[in-house]
mmCIF file of C-alpha atoms and ligand atoms in Angstrom:
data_model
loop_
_atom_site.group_PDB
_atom_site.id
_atom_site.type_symbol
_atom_site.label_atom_id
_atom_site.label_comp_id
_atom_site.label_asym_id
_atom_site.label_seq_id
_atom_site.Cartn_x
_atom_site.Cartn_y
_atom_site.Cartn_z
ATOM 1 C CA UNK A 1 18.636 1.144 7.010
ATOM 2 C CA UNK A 2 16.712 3.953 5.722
ATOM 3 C CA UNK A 3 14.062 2.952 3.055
ATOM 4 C CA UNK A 4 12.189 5.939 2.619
ATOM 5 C CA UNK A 5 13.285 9.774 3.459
ATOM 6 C CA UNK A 6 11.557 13.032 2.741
ATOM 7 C CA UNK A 7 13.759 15.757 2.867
ATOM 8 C CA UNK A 8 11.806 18.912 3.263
ATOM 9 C CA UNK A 9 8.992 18.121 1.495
ATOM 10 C CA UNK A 10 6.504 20.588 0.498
ATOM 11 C CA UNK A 11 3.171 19.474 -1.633
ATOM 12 C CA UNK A 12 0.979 22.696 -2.558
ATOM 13 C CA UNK A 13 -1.678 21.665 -4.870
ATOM 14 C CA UNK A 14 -2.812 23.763 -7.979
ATOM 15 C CA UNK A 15 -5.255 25.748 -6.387
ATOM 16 C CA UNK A 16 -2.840 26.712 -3.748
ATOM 17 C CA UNK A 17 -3.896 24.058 -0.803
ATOM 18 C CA UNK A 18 -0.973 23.394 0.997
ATOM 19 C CA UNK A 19 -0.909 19.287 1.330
ATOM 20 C CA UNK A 20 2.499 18.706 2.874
ATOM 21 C CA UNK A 21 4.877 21.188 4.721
ATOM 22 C CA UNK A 22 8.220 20.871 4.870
ATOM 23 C CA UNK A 23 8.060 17.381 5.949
ATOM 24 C CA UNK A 24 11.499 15.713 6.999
ATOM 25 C CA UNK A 25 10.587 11.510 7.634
ATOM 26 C CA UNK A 26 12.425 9.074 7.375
ATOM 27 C CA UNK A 27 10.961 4.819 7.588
ATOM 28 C CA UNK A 28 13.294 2.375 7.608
ATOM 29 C CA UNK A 29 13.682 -1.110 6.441
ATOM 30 C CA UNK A 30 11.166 -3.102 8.126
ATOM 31 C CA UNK A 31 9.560 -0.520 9.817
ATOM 32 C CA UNK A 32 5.496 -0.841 10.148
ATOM 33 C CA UNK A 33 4.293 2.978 10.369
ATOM 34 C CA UNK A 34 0.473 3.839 11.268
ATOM 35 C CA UNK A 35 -0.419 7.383 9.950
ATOM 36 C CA UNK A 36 -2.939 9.359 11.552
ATOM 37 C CA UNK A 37 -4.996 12.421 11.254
ATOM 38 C CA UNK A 38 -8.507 13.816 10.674
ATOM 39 C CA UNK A 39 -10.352 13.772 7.472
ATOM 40 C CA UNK A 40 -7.818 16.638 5.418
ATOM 41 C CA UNK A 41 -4.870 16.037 7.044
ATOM 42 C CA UNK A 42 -2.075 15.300 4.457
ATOM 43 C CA UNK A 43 -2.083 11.192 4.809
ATOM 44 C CA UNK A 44 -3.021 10.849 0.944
ATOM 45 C CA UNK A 45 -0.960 12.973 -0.148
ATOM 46 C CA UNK A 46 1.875 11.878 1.910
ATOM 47 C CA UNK A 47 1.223 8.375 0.431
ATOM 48 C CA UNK A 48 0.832 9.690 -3.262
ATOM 49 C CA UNK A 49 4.073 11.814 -3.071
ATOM 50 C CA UNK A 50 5.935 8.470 -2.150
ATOM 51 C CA UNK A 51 4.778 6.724 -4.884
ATOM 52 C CA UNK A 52 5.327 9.851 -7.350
ATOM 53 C CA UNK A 53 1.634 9.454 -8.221
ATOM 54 C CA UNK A 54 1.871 13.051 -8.178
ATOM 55 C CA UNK A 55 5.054 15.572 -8.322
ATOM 56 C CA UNK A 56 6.000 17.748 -4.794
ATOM 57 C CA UNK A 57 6.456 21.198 -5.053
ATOM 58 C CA UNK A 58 9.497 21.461 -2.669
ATOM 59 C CA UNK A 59 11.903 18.844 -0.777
ATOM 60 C CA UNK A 60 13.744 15.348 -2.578
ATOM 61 C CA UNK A 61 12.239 12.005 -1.714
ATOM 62 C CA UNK A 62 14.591 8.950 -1.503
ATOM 63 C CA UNK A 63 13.091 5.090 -2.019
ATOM 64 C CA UNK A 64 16.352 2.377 -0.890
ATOM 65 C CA UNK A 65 18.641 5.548 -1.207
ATOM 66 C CA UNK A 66 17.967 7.091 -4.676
ATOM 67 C CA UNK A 67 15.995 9.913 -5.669
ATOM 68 C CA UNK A 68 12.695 9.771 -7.242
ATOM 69 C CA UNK A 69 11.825 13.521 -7.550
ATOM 70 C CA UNK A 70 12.771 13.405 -10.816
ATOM 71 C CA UNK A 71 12.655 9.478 -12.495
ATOM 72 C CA UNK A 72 10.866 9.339 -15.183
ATOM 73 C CA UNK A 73 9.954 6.633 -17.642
ATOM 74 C CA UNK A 74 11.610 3.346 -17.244
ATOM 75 C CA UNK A 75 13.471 4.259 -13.981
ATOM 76 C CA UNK A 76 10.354 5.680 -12.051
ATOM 77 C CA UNK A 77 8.519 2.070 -13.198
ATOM 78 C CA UNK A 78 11.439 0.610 -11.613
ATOM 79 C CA UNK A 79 10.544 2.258 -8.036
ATOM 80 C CA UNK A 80 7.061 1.696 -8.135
ATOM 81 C CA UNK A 81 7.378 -1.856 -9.047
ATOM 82 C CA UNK A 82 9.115 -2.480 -5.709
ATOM 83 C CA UNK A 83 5.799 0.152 -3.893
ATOM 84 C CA UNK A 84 2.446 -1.806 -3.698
ATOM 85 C CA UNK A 85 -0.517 0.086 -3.249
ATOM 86 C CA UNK A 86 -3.630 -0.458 -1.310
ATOM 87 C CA UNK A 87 -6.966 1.727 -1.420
ATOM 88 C CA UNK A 88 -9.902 2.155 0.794
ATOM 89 C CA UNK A 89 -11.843 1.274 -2.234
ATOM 90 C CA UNK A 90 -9.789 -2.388 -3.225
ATOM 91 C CA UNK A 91 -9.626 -1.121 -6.953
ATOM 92 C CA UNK A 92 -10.187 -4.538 -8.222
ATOM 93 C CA UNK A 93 -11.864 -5.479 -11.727
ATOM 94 C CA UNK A 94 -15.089 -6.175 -10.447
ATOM 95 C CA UNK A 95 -16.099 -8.684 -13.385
ATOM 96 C CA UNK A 96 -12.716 -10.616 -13.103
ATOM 97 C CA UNK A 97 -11.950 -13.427 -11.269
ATOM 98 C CA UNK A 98 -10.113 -13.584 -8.076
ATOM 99 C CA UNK A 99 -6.781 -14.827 -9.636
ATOM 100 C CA UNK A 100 -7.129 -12.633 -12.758
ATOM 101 C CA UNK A 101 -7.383 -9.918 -10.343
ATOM 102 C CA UNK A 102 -3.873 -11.094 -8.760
ATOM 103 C CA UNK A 103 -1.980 -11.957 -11.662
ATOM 104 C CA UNK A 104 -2.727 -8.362 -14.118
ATOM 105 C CA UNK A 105 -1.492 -6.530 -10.526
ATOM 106 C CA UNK A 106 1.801 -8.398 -10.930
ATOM 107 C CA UNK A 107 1.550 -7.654 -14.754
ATOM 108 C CA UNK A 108 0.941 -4.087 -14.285
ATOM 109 C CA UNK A 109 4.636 -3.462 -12.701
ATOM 110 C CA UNK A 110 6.036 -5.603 -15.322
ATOM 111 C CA UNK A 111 4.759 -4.330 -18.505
ATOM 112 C CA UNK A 112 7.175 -6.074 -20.723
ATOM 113 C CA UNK A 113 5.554 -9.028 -19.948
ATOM 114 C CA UNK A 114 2.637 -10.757 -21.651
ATOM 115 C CA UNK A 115 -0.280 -9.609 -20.866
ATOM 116 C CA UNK A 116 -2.906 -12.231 -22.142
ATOM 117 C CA UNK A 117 -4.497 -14.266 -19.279
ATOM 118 C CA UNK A 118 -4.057 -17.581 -20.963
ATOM 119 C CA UNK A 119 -0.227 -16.787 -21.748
ATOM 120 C CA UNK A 120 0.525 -16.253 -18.150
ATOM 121 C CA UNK A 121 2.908 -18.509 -17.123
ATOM 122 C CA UNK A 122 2.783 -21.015 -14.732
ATOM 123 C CA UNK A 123 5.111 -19.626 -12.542
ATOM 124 C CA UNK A 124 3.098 -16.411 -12.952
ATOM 125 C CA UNK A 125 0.435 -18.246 -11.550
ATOM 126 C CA UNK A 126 1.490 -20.167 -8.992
ATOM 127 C CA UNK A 127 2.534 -17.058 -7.335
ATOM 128 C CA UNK A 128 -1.017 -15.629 -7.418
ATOM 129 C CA UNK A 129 -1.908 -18.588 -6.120
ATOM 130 C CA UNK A 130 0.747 -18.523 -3.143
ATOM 131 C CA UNK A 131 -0.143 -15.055 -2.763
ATOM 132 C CA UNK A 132 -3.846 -15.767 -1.826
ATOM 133 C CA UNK A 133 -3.224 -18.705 -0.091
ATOM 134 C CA UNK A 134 -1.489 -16.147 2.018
ATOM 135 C CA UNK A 135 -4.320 -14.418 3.199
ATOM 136 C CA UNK A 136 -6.362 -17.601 3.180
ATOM 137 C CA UNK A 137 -8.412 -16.558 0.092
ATOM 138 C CA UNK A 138 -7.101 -19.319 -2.174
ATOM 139 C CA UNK A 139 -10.870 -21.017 -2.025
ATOM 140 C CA UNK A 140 -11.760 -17.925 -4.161
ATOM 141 C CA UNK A 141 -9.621 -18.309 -6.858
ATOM 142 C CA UNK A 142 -12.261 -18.292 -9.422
ATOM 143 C CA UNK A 143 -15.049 -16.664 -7.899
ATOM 144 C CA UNK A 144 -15.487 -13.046 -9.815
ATOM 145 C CA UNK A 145 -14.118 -10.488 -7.803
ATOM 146 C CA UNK A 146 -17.604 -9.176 -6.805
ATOM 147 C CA UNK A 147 -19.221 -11.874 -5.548
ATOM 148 C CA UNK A 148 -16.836 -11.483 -2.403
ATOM 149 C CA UNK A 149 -17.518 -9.148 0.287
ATOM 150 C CA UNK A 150 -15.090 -6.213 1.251
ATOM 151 C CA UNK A 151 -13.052 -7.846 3.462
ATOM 152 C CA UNK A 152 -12.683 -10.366 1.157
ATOM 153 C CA UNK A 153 -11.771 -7.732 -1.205
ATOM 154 C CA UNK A 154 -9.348 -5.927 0.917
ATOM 155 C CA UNK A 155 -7.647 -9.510 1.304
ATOM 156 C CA UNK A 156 -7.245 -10.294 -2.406
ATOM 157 C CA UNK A 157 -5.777 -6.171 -2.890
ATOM 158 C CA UNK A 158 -3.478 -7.721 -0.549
ATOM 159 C CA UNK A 159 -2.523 -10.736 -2.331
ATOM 160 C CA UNK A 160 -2.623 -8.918 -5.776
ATOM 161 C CA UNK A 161 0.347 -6.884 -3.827
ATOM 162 C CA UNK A 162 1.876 -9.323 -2.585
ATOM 163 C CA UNK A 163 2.207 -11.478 -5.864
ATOM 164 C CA UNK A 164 4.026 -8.333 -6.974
ATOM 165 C CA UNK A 165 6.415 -8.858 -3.900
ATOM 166 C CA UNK A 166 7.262 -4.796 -3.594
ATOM 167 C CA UNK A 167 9.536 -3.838 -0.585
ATOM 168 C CA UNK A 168 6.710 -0.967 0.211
ATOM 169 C CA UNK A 169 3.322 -1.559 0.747
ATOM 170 C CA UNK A 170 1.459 2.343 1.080
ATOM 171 C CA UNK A 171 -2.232 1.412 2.109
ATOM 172 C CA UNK A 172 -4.400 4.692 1.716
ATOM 173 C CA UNK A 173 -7.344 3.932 4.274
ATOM 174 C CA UNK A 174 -7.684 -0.272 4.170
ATOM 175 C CA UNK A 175 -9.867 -0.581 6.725
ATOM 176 C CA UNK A 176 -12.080 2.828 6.043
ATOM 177 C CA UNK A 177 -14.968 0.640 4.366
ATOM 178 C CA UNK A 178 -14.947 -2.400 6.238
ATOM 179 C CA UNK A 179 -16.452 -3.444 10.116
ATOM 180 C CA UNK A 180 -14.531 -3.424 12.645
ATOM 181 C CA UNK A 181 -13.721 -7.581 12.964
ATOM 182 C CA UNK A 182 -12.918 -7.330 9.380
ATOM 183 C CA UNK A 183 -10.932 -4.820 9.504
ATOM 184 C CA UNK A 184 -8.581 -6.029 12.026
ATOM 185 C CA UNK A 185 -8.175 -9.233 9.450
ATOM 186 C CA UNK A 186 -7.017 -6.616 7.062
ATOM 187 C CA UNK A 187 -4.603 -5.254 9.172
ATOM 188 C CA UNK A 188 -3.206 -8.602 10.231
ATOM 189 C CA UNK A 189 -2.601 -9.294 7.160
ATOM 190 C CA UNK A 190 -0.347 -6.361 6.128
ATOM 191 C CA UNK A 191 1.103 -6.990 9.677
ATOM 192 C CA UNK A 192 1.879 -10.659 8.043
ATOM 193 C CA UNK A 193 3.430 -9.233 4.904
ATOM 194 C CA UNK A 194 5.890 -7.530 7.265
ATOM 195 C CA UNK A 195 6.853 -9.425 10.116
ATOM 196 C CA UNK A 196 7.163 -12.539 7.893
ATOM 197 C CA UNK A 197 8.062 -11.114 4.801
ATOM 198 C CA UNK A 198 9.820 -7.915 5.766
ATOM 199 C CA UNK A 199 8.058 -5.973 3.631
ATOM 200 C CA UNK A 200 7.868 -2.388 4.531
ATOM 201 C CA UNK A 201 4.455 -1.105 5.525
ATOM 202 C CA UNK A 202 2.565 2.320 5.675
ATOM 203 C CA UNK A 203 -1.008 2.590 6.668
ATOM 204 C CA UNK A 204 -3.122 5.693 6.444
ATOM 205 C CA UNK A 205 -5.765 5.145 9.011
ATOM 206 C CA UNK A 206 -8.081 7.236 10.935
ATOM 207 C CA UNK A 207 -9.146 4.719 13.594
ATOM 208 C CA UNK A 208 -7.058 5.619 16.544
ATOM 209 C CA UNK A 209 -8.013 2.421 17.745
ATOM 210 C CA UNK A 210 -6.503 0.069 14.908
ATOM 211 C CA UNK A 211 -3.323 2.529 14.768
ATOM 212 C CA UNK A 212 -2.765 1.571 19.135
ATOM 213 C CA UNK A 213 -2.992 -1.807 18.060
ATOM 214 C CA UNK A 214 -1.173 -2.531 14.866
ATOM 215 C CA UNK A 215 1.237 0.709 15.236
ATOM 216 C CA UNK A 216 4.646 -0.369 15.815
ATOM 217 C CA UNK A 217 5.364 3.714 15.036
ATOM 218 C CA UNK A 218 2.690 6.044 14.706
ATOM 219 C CA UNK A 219 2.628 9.522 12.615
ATOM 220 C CA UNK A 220 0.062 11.760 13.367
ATOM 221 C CA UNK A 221 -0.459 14.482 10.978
ATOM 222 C CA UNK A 222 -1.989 17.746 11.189
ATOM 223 C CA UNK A 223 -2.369 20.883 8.591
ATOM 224 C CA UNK A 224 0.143 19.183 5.874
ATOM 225 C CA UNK A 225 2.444 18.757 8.676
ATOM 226 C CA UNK A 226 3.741 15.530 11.680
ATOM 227 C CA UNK A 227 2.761 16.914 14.777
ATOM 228 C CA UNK A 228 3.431 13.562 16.420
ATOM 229 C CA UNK A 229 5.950 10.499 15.610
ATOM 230 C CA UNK A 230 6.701 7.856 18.292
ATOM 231 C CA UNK A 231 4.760 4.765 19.696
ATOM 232 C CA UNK A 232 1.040 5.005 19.959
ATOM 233 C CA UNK A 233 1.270 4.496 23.976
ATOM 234 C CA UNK A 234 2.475 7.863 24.825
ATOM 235 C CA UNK A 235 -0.165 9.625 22.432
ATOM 236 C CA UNK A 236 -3.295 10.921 23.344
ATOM 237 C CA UNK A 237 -6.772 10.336 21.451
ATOM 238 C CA UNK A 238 -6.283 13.948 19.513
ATOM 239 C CA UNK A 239 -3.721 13.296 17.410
HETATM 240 P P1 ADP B 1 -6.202 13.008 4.194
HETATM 241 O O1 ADP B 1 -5.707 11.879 3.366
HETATM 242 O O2 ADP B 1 -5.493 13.131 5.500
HETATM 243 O O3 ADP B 1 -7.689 13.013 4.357
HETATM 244 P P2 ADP B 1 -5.435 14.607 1.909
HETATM 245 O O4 ADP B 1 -4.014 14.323 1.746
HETATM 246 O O5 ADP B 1 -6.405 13.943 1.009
HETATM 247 O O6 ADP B 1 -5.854 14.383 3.435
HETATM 248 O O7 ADP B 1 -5.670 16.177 1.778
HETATM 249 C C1 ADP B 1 -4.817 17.160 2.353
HETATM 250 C C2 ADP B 1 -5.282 18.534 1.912
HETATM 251 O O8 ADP B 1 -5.063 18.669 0.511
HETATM 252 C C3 ADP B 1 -6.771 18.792 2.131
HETATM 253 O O9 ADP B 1 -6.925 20.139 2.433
HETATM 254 C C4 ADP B 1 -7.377 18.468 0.797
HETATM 255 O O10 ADP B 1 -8.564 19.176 0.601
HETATM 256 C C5 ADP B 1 -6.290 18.928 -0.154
HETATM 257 N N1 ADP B 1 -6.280 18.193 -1.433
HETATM 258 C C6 ADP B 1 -6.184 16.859 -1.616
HETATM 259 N N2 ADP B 1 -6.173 16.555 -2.914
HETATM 260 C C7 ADP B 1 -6.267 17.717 -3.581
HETATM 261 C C8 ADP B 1 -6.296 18.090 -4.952
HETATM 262 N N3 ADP B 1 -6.210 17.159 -5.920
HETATM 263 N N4 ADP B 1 -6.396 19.402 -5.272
HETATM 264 C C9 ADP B 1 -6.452 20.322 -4.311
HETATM 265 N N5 ADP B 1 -6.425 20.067 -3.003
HETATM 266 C C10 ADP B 1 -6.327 18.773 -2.627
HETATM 267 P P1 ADP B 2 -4.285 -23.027 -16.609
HETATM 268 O O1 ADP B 2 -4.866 -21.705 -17.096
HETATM 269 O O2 ADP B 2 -2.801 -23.110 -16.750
HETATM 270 O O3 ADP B 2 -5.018 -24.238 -17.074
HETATM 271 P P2 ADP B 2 -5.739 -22.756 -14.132
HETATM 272 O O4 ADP B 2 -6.415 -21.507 -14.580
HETATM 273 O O5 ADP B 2 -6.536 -23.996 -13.987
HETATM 274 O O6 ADP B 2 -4.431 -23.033 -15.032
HETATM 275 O O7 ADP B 2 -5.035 -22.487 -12.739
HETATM 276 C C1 ADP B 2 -4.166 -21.414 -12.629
HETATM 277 C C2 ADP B 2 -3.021 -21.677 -11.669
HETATM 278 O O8 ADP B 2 -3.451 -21.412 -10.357
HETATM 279 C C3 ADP B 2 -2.506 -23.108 -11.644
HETATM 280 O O9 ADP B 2 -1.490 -23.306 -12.592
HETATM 281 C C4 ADP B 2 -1.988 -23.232 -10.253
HETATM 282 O O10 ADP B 2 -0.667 -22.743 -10.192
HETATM 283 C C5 ADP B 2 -2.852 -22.323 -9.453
HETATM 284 N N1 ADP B 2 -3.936 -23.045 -8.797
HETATM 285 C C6 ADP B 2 -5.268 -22.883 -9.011
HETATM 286 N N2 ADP B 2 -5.985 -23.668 -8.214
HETATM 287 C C7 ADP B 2 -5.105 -24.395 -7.503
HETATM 288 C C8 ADP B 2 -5.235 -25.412 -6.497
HETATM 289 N N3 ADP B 2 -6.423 -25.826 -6.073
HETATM 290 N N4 ADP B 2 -4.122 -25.921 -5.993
HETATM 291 C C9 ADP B 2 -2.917 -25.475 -6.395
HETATM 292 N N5 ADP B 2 -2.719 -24.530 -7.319
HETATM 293 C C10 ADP B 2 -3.800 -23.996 -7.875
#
């Protein structure tokens, strides 16, 4: 079942760069994509056009079968509350703790809600606290986000997007600041989220390395445009 499609999607930027061209893609349900390219490639703004972080200039994307070209408001909050994001640079609040961090991510995607700390509810919290437990980071619940190291980081991103229990996770680059052993814990974890959770995954990476091992389907991008979309096996090293 098809979760995300792009139907000839073009993304040309304001000062004419050409981002995406005619792209046609389409990830289904449960899917775990790796996509690849060098530096300038199009990943990001593949990712950002899927969340509608920014408009595209040509083409219709569909999340779970309906259009998000055009949502706006309260229906385009909708979408993105079922797309978690991950960056290359966590995006945590530094000076917060661990679970604050986790519990204003699920806030965030349901702004209705209350948004004091000490009015979060139990519930509220007992999901952050699943959610790190998760990724084995529920020793850290009050340690201040930057007192952790970036793996740790990466792992409580996770959790933060996992609390929010999306059926997308995009992750722009997870791994791009982290060593190498860490970085594999980062990608078993979003491998986690979707072989036990079914959660839909995306990963941006440029380690060709990481995208043979944790690539169930690999992308590889070129010039705004997939030159390559199949299992990482039959690729070569220059996608
Ligand atoms: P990747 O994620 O693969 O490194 P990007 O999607 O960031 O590649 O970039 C694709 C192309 O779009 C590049 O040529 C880049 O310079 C350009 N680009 C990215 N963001 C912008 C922007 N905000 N304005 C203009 N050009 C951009
Ligand atoms: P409150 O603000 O309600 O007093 P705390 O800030 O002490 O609660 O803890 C927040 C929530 O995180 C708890 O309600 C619980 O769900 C969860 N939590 C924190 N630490 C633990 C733990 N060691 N074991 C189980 N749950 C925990």
């Amino acid at each position: 079942k098809p979760m995300i499609e792009l139907k000839n999607v073009t993304k040309v930027y304001d000062n004419g760069t050409v981002g995406l061209k005619n792209i046609n893609l389409t990830i289904n349900k449960g899917d775990f994509v790796v996509v690849v390219g060098l530096s300038g490639a199009g990943k990001s703004t593949l990712l950002r056009a899927i969340n509608r972080l920014h408009d595209v200039s040509e083409g219709d994307i569909l999340i779970d079968g309906e259009s998000i070209t055009n949502a706006r408001g309260k229906n385009l909050r909708l979408i993105r509350r079922n797309i978690g994001m991950i960056f290359q640079s966590f995006n945590l609040v530094k000076r917060s703790s661990v679970l604050r961090n986790v519990l204003t991510g699920r806030v965030a995607y349901y702004p209705s809600w209350k948004s004091t700390f000490n009015l979060f509810s139990k519930e509220d919290k007992q999901k952050a606290y699943e959610a790190l437990q998760r990724v084995d980071m529920a020793n850290k619940v009050y340690a201040r986000a930057d007192e952790l190291s970036g793996g740790q980081q990466q792992r409580v991103a996770i959790a933060r997007v996992l609390a929010q229990n999306p059926k997308i996770i995009l992750a722009d680059e997870p791994t791009a600041s982290l060593d190498p052993k860490t970085s594999r814990r980062v990608m078993q974890d979003l491998k986690m989220l979707n072989e036990e959770l079914g959660m839909t995954v995306i990963a941006n990476l440029h380690s060709v390395e990481l995208a043979r091992e944790f690539g169930k389907r690999v992308i590889g991008v070129r010039a705004g445009e997939v030159v390559y979309d199949g299992l990482m096996e039959e690729t070569s090293q220059e996608v």
